[in-house]
Short mmCIF file of C-alpha atoms and ligand atoms in Angstrom, two decimals:
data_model
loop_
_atom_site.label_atom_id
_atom_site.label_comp_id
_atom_site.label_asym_id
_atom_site.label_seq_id
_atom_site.Cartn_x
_atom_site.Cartn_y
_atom_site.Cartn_z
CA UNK A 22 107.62 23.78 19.67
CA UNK A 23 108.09 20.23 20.36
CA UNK A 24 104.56 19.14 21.48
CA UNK A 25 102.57 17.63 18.58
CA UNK A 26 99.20 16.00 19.17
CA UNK A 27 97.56 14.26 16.24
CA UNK A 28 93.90 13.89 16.32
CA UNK A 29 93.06 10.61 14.21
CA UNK A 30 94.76 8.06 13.03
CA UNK A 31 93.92 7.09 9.81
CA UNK A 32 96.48 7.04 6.62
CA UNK A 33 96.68 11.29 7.30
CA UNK A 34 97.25 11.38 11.38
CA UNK A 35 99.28 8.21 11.02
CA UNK A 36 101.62 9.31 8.36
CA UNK A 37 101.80 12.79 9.48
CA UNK A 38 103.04 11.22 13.25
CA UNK A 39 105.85 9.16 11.24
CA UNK A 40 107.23 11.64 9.75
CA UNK A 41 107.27 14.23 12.59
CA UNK A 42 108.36 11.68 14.89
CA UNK A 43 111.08 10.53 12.53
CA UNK A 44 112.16 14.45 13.08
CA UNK A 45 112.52 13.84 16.56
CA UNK A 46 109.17 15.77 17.92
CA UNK A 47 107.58 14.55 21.02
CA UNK A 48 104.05 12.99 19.04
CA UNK A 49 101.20 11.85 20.84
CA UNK A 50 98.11 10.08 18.29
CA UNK A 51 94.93 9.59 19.78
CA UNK A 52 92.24 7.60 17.47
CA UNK A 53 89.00 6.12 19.01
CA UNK A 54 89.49 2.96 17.06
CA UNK A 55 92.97 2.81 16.04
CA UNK A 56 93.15 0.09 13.05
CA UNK A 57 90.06 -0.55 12.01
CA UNK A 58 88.08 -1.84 8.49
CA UNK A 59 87.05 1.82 7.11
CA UNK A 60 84.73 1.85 4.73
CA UNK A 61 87.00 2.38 1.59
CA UNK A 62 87.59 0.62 -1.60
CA UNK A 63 91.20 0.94 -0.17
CA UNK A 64 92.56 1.67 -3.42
CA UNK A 65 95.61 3.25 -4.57
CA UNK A 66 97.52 4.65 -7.24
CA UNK A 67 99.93 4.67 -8.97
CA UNK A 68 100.16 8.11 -8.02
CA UNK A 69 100.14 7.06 -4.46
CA UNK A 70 102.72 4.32 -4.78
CA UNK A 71 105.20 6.39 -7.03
CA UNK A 72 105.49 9.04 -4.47
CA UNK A 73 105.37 6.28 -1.61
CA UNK A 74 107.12 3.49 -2.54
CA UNK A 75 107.31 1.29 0.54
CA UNK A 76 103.16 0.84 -0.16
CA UNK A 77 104.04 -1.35 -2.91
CA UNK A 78 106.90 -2.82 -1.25
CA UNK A 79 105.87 -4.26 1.92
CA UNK A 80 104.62 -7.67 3.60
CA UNK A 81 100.82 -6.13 3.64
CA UNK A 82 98.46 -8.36 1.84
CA UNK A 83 97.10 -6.72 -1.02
CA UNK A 84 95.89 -7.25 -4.50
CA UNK A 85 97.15 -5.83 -7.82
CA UNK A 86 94.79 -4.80 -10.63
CA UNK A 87 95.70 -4.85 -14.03
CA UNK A 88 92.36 -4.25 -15.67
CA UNK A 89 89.47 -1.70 -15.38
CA UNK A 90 85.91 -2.58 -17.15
CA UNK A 91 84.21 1.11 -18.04
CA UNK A 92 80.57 0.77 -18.57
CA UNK A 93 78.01 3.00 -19.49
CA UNK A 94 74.53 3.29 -20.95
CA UNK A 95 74.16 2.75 -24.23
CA UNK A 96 77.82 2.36 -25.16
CA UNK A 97 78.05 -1.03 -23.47
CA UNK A 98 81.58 -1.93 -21.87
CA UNK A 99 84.86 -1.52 -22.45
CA UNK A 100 88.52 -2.81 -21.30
CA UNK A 101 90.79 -0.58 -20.21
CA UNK A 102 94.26 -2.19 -19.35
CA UNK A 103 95.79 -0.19 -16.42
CA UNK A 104 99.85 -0.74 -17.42
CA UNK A 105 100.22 0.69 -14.03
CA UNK A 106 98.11 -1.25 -12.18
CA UNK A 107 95.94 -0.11 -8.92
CA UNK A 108 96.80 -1.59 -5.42
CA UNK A 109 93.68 -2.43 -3.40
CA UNK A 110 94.28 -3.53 0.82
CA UNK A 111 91.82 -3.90 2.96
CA UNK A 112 91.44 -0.48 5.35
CA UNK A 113 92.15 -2.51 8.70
CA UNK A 114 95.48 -4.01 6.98
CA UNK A 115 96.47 -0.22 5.46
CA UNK A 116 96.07 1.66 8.78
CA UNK A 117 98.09 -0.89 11.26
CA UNK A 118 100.84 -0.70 8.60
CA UNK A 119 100.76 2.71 8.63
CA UNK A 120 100.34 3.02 12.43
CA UNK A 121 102.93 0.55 13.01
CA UNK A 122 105.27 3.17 11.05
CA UNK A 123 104.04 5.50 13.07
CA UNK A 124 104.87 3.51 16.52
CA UNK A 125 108.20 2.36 14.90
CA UNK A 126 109.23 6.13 14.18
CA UNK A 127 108.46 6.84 17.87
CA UNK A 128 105.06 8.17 17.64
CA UNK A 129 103.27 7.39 21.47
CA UNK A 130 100.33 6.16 20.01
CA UNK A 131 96.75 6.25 22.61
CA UNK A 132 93.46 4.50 21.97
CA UNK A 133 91.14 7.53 22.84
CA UNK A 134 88.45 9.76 21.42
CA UNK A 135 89.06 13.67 21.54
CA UNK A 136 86.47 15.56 22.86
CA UNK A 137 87.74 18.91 22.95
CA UNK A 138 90.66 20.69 21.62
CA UNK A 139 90.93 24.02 23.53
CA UNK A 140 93.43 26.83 23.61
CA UNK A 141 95.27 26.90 26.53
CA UNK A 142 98.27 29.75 26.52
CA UNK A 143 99.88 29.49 23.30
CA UNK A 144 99.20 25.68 23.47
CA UNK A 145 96.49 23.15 23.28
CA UNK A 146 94.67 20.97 26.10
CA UNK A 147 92.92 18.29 24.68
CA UNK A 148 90.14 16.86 26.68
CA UNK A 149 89.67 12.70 25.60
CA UNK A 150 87.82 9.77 26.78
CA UNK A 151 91.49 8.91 28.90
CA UNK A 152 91.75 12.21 30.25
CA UNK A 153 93.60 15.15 29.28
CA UNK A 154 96.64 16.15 27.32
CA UNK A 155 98.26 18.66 26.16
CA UNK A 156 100.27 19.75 23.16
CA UNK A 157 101.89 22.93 21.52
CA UNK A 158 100.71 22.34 17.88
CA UNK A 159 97.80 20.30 16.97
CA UNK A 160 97.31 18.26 13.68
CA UNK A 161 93.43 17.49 12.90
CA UNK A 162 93.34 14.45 11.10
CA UNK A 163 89.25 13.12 12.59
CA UNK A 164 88.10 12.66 8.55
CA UNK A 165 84.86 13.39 6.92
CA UNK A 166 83.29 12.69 10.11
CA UNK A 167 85.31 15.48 12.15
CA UNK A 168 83.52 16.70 15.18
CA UNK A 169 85.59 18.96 16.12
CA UNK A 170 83.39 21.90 14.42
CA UNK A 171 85.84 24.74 14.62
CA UNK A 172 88.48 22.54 12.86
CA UNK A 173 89.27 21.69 9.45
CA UNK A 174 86.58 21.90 6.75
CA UNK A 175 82.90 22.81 7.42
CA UNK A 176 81.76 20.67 5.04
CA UNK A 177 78.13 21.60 3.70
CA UNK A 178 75.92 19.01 2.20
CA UNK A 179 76.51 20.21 -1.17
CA UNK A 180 80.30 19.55 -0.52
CA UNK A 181 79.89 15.92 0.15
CA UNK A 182 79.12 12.70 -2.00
CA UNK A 183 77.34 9.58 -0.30
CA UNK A 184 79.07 6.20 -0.72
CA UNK A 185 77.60 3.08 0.67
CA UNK A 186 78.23 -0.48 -0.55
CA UNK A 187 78.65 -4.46 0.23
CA UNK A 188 80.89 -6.62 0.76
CA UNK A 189 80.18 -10.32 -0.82
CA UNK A 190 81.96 -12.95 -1.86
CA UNK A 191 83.39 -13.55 -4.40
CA UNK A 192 86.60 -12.93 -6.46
CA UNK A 193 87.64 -11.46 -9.80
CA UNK A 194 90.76 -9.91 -11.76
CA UNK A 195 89.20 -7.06 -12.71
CA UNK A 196 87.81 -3.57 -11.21
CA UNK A 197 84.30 -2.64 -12.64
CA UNK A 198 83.48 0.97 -13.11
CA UNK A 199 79.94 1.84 -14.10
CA UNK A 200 78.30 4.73 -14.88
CA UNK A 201 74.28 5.55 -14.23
CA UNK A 202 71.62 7.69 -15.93
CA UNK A 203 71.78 11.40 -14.29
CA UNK A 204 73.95 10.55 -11.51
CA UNK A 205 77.48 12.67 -10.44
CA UNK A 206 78.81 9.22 -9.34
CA UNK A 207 79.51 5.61 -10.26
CA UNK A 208 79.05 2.10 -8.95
CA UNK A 209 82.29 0.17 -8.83
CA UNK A 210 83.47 -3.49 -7.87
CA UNK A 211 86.71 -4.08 -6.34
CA UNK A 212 88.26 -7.44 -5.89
CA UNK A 213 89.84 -7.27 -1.94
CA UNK A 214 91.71 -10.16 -0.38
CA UNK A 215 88.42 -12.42 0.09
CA UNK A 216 85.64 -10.62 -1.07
CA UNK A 217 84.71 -7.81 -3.24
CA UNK A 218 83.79 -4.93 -2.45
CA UNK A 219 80.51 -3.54 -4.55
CA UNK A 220 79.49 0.44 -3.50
CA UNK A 221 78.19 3.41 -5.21
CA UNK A 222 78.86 6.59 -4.78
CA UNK A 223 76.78 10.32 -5.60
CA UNK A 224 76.37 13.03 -4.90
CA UNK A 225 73.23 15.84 -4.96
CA UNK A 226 71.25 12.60 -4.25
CA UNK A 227 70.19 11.00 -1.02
CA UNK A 228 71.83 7.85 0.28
CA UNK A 229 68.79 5.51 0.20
CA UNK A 230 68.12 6.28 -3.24
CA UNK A 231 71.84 5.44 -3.74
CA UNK A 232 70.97 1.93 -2.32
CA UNK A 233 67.95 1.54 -4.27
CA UNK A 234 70.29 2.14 -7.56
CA UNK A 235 72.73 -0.11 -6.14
CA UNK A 236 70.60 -3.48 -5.35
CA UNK A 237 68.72 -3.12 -8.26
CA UNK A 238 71.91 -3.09 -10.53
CA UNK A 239 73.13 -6.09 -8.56
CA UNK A 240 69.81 -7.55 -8.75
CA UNK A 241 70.07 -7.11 -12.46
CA UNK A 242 73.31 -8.87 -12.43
CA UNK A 243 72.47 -11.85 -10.28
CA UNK A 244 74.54 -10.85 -7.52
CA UNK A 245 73.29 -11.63 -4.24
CA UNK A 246 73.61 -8.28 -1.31
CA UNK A 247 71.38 -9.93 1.61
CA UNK A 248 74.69 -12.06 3.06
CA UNK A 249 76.94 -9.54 2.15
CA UNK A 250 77.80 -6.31 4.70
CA UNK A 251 76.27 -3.36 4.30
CA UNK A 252 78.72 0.05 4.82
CA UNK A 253 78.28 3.67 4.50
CA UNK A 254 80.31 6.58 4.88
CA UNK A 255 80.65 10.14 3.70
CA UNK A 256 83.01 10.85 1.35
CA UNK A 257 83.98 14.88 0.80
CA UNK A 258 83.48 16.41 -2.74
CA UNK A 259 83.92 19.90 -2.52
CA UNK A 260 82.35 22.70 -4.59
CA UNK A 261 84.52 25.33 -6.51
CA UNK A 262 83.53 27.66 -3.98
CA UNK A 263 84.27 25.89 -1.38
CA UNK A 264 88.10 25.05 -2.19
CA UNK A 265 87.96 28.82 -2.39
CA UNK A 266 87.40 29.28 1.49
CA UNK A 267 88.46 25.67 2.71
CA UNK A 268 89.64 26.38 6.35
CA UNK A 269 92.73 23.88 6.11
CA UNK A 270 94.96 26.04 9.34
CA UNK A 271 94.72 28.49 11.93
CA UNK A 272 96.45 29.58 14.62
CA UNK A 273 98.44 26.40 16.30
CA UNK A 274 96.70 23.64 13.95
CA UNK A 275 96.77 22.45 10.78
CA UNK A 276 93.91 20.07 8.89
CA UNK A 277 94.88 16.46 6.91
CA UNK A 278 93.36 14.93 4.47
CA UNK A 279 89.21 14.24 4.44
CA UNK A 280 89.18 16.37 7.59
CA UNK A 281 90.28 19.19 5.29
CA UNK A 282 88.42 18.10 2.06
CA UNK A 283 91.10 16.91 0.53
CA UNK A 284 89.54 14.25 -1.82
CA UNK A 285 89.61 14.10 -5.35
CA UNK A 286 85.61 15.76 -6.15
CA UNK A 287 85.27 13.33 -9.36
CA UNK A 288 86.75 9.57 -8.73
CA UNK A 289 86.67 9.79 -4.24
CA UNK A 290 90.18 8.79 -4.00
CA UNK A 291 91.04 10.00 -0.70
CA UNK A 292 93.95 7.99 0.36
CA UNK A 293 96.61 9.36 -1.63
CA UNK A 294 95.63 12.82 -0.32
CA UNK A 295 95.60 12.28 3.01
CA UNK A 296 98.95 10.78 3.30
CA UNK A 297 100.55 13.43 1.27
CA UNK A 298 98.71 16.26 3.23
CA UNK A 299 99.98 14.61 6.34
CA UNK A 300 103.49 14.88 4.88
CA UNK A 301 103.42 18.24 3.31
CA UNK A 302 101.72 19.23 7.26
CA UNK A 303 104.73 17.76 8.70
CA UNK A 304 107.44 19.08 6.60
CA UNK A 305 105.78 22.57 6.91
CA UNK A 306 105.57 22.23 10.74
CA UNK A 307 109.14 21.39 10.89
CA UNK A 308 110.70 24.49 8.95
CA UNK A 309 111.82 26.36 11.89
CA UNK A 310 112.77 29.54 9.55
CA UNK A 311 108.69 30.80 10.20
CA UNK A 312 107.10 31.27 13.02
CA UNK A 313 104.49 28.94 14.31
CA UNK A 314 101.77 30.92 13.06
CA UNK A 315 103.32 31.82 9.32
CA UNK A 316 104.01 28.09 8.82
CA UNK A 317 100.15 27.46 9.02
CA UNK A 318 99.92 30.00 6.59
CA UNK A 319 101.96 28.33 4.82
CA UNK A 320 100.43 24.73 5.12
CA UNK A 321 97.38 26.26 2.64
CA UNK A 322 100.32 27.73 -0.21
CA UNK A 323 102.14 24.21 -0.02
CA UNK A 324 98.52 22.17 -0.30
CA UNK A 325 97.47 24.86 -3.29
CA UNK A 326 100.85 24.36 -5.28
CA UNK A 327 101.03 20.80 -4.70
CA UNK A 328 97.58 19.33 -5.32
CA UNK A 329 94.81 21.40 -3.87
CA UNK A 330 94.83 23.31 -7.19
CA UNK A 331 94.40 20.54 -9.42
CA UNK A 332 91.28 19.43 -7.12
CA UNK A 333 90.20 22.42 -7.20
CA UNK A 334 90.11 22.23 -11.09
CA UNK A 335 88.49 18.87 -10.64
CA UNK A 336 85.50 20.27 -8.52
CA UNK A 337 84.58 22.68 -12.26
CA UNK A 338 84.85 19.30 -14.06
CA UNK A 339 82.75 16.99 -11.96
CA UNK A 340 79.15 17.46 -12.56
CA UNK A 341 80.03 17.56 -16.55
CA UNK A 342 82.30 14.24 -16.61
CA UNK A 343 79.26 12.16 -15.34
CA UNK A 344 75.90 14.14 -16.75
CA UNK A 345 77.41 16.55 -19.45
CA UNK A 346 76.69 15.76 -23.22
CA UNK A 347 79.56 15.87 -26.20
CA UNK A 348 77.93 15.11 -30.06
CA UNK A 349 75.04 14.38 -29.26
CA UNK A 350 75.31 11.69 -26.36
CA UNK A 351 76.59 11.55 -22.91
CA UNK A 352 80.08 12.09 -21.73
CA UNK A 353 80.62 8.65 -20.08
CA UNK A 354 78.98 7.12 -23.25
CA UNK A 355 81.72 9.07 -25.56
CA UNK A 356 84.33 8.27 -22.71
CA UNK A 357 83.64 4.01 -22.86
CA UNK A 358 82.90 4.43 -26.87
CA UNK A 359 86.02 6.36 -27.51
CA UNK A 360 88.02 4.18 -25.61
CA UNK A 361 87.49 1.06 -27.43
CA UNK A 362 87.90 2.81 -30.31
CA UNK A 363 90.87 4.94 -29.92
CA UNK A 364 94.31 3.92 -28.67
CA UNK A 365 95.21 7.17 -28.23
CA UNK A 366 92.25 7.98 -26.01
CA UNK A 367 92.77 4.54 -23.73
CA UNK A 368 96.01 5.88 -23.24
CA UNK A 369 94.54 9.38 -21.85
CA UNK A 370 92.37 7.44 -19.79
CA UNK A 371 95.28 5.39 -17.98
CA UNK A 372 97.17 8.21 -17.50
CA UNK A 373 94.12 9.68 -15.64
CA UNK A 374 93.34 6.23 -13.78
CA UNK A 375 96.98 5.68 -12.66
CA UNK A 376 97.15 9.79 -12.06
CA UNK A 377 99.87 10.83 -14.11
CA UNK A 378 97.38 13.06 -15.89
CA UNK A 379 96.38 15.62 -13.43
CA UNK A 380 93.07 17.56 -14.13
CA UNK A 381 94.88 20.36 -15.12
CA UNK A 382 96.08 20.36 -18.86
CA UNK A 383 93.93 17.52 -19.91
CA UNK A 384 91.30 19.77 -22.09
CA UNK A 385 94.72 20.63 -23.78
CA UNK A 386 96.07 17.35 -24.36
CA UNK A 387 92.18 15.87 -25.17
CA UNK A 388 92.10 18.73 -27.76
CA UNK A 389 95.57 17.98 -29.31
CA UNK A 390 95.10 14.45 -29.79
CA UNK A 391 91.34 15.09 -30.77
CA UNK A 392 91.52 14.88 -34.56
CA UNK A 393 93.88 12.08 -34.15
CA UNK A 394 91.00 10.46 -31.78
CA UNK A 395 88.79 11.22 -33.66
CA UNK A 396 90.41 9.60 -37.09
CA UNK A 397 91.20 6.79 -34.92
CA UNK A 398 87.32 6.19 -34.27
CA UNK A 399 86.48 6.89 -37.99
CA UNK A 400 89.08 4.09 -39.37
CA UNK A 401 87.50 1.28 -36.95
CA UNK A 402 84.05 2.11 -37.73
CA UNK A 403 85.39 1.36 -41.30
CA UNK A 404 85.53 4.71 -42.82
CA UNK A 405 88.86 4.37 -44.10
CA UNK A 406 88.04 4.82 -47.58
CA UNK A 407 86.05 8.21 -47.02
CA UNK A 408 89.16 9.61 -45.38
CA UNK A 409 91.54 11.31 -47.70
CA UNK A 410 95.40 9.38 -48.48
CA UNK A 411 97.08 12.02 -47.71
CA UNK A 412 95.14 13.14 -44.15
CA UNK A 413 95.50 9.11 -43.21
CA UNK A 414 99.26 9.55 -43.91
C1 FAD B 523 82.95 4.01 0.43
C2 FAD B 523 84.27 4.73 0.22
C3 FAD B 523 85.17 4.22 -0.69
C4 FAD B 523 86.41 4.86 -0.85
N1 FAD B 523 87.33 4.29 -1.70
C5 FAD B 523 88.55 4.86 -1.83
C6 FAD B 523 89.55 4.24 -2.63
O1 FAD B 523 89.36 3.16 -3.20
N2 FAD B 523 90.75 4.86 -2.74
C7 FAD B 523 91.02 6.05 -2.11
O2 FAD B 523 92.14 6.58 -2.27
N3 FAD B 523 90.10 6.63 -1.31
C8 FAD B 523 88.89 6.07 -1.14
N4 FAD B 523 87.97 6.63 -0.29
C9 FAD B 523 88.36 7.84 0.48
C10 FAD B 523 89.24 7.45 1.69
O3 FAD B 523 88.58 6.45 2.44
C11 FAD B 523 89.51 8.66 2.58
O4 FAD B 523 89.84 9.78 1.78
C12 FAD B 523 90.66 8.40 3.56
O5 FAD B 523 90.33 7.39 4.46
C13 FAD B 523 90.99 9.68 4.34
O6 FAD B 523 91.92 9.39 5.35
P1 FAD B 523 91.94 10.26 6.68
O7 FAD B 523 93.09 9.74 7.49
O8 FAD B 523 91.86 11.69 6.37
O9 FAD B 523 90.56 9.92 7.41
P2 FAD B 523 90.00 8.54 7.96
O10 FAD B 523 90.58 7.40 7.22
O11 FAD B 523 88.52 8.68 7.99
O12 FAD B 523 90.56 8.48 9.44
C14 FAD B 523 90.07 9.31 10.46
C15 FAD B 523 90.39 8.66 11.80
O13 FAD B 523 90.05 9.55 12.84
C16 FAD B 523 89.47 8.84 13.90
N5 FAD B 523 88.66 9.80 14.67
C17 FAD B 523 87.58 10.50 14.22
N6 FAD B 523 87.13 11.34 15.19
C18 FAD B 523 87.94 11.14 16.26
C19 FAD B 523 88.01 11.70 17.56
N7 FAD B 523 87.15 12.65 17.96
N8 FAD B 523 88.96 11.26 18.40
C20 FAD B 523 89.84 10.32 18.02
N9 FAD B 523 89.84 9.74 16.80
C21 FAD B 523 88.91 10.16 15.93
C22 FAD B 523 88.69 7.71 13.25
O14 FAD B 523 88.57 6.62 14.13
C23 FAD B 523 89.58 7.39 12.04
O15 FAD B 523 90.47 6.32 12.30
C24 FAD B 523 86.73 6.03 -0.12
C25 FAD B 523 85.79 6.54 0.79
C26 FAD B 523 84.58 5.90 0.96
C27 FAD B 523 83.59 6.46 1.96
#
């Protein structure tokens, strides 16, 4: 096999063609649109940049968040210092960086939409708006939007989240995470070089409802959305049951990032995902111990023990982290209340922002530091002398 065509071009095609390139594969990467301003907070990690360092280290402009706000009904707002802070680029600026990488690593690298992706022998022929091409393995990498039907994910409507937003001007330190009444989502606003970037996201509810929440919460705020741009996009969230069945390879292809669902079902951070499915795609493709076919098979048992689990986990979680009650109020209430309150909680909380707390294993850890939490809470509401000496020692 030495043939690999990469449909798409965004951070999953593009990283996937670096690194297979870098192997010395013959990689061909047709996008319609090549760099282009996605609609994305453009966010990442410290997950993200821990794993792939250069994204920190580069000549990209890019800002660097040290602060989250938290807000919810009736608990008000709260600070939440991120000691590893969040880098936020703008889309157009991410993807030529990463396409560049691509180009640099030898990646041929064609303006073009795919049409069709058919089987031809034990290879592909790809039909595109330059002609036709072909390929002996295929990498689908076409996002939440894929059209390529037999491909990748079939994402149902109750495995996807809307997110729509504006950008304005305007500038601040800080990102701003709110919560809403009833909604599996969150408005946020993220300072970008320029502008910031105010969206919500949700899901089980339909996008111009999502608006309607959205204007009148910056209407509330005095923030002006008529000048501003207006973008949508779909963002996957899949269900438990779906991870279950998520059609990520098959014979001669393999699926990357949103174009396999691979997006975290409670915060929408894609990015990260995408880039290290593209990876974990590549290195799999290029383990010539398995046949073509078993290293698809594969693909899905790398994904699973690397992060598809944890998602996975995630997908149970979601729809209690944002509506789900705990003593008698809401969870994102208890979340912003418990984190002004308890040091030990904040620090739960960064570990989950940043990502070194993975979804898996934080009911234990929020049940071992609970009475701690809890005592935490309890001394700053000023019940110190109700507590016992000894249980404050
Ligand atoms: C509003 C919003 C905010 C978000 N904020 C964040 C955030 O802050 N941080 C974060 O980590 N994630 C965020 N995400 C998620 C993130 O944008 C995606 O997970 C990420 O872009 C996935 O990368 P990808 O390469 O799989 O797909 P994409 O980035 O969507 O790239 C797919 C590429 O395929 C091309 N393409 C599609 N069809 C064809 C075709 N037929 N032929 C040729 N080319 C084709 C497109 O032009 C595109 O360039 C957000 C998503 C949304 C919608």
């Amino acid at each position: 096999m030495k043939r690999v065509a990469i449909l798409g071009g965004g951070p999953a095609g593009a990283f996937a063609a670096e690194q297979l390139a870098s192997a010395g594969l013959k990689v061909q990467l047709f996008d319609e649109k090549l760099a282009w301003e996605k609609p994305c907070g453009g966010g990442l990690t410290y997950k993200a940049y821990s794993q792939y360092p250069f994204l920190l280290h580069n000549t990209t402009p890019k800002r660097t968040i040290r602060e989250t706000v938290l807000s919810a009904p009736r608990a008000g707002e709260v600070s939440l210092p991120l000691d590893e802070p969040l880098l936020i680029y703008s889309r157009f600026d991410l993807n030529r960086m990463l396409l560049e990488r691509a180009e640099r690593a030898g990646a041929q690298i064609e303006q073009a939409r795919v049409n069709e992706m058919t089987r031809a022998g034990s290879g592909w022929q790809l039909r595109t708006s330059g002609g036709t091409a072909d390929a002996d393995f295929c990498i689908v990498a076409t996002g939440a939007r894929n059209p390529l039907r037999d491909f990748g994910t079939e994402l149902k409507s109750h495995d996807t989240m809307s997110a729509l937003g504006y950008y304005v001007p305007g500038d601040q330190e800080r990102i701003d995470i709110q919560f809403l009444p009833q909604l599996e989502g969150y408005i946020w606003i993220f300072p970008r070089c320029g502008h910031l970037s105010i969206g919500i996201c949700g899901k089980g509810e339909p996008a111009s409802a999502l608006r309607k929440r959205l204007e009148n919460w910056m209407a509330e705020r005095a923030i002006p959305w008529k000048d501003g741009t207006f973008y949508s996009h779909l963002l996957p969230a899949l269900e438990t049951r779906s991870w279950k069945q998520n059609r990520v390879s098959g014979e001669g292809w393999m699926a990357v990032g949103d174009a396999a669902g691979l997006v975290d079902p409670i915060t929408g951070e894609g990015i990260y995902y995408a880039m290290r499915s593209g990876d974990l795609a590549a290195r799999t493709l290029l383990d010539e111990t398995r046949s073509v076919n078993a290293r698809a098979e594969e693909y899905r048992r790398v994904l699973r023990r690397d992060f598809a689990a944890d998602l996975e986990f995630g997908s149970r979680l979601a729809h209690r982290i944002f509506v789900g009650r705990f003593l008698f109020g809401t969870i994102p209430q208890r979340m912003v209340q418990f984190t002004r309150r308890s040091a030990r909680f904040s620090v739960i909380m960064q570990d989950l922002f940043s990502g070194r707390q993975p979804y898996l294993g934080l009911k234990k850890r929020l049940m071992s530091n609970l009475n701690g939490s809890l005592y935490e809470i309890g001394m700053s509401l000023g019940f110190s002398s109700q507590v016992p000496r000894k249980a404050r020692a």
